[in-house]
C-alpha atoms as an extended CHARMM CRD file, in Angstrom:
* protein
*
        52  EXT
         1         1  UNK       CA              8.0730000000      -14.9090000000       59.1520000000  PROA      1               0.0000000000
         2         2  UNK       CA              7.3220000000      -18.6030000000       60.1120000000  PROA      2               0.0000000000
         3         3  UNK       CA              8.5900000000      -21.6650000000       57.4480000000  PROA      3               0.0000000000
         4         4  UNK       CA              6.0140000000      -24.0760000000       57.5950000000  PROA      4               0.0000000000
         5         5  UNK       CA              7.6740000000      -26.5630000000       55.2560000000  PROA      5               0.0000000000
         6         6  UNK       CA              8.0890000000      -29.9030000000       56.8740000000  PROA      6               0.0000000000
         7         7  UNK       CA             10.6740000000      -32.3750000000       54.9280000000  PROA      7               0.0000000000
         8         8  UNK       CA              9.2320000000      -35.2710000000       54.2550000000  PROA      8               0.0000000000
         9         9  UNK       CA             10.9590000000      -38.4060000000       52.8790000000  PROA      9               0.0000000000
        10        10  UNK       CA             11.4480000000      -39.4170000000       49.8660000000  PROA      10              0.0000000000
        11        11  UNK       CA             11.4570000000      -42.8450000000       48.1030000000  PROA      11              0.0000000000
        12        12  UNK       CA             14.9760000000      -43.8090000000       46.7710000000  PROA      12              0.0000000000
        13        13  UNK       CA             15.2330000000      -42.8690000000       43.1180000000  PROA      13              0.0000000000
        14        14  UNK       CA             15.3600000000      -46.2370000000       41.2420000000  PROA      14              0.0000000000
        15        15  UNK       CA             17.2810000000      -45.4130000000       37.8150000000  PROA      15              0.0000000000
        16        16  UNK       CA             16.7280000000      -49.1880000000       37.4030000000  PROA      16              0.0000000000
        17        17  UNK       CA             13.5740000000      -49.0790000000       37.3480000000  PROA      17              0.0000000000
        18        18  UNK       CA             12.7170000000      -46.3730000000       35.5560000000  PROA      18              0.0000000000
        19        19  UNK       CA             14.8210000000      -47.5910000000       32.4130000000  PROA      19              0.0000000000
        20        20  UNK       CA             13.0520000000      -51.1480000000       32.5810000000  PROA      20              0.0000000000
        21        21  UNK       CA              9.4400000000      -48.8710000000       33.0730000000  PROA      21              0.0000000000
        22        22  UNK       CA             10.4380000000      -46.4770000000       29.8880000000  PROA      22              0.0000000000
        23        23  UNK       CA             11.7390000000      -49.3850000000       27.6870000000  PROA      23              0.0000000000
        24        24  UNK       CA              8.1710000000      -51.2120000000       28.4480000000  PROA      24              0.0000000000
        25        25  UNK       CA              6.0110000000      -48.0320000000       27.1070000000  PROA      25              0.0000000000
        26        26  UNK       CA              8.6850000000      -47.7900000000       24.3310000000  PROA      26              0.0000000000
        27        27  UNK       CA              8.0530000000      -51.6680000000       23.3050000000  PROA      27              0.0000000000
        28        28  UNK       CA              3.8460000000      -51.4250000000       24.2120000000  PROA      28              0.0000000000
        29        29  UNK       CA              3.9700000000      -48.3330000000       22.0560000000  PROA      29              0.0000000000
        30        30  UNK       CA              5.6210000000      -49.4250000000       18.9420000000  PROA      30              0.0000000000
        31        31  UNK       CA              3.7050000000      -53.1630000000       19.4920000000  PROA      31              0.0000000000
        32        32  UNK       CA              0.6350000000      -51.1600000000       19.6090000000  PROA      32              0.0000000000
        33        33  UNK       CA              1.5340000000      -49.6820000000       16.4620000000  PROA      33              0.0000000000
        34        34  UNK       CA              2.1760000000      -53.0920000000       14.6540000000  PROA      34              0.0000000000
        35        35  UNK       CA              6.1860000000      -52.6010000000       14.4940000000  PROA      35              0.0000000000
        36        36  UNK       CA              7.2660000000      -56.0710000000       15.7510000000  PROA      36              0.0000000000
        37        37  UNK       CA             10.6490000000      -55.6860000000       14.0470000000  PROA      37              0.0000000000
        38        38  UNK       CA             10.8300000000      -52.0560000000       16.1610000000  PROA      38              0.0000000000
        39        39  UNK       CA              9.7590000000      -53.7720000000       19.3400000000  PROA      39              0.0000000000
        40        40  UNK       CA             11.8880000000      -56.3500000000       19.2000000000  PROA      40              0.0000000000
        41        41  UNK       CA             14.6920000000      -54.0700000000       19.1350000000  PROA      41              0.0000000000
        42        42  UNK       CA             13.8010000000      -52.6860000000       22.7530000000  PROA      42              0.0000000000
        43        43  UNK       CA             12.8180000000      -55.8220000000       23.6350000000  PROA      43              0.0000000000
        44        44  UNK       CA             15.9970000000      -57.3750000000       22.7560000000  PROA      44              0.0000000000
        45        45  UNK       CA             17.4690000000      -54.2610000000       25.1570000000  PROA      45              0.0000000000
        46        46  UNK       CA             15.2860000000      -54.8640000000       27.6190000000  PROA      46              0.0000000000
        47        47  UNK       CA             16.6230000000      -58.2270000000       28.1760000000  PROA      47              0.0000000000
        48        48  UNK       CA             20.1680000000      -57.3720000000       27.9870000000  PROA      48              0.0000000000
        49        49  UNK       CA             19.4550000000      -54.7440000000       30.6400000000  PROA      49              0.0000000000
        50        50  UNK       CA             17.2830000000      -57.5330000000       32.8970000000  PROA      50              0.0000000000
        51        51  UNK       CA             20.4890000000      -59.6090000000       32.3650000000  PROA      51              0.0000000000
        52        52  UNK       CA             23.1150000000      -57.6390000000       34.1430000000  PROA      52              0.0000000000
């Protein structure tokens, strides 16, 4: 029986960037909904986490 699976490469998982992506539809969603106070709350973590 022949394996024709071929590895291919992968991009580098980018924790990083998938927080700061997350946090974004977190504070678009709750923005969307009219919850500043909510949104400011990520938005306030959002910065913290740009910060580091």
């Amino acid at each position: 029986m022949m394996n024709d699976y071929v590895p291919r490469p992968r991009e580098p998982y980018d924790a990083r960037g998938v927080i700061k992506r997350d946090l974004a539809n977190i504070i678009a969603k709750y923005t969307d909904k009219g919850d500043q106070e909510t949104a400011a709350v990520y938005m306030e973590a959002l910065a913290r986490y740009n910060g580091d």
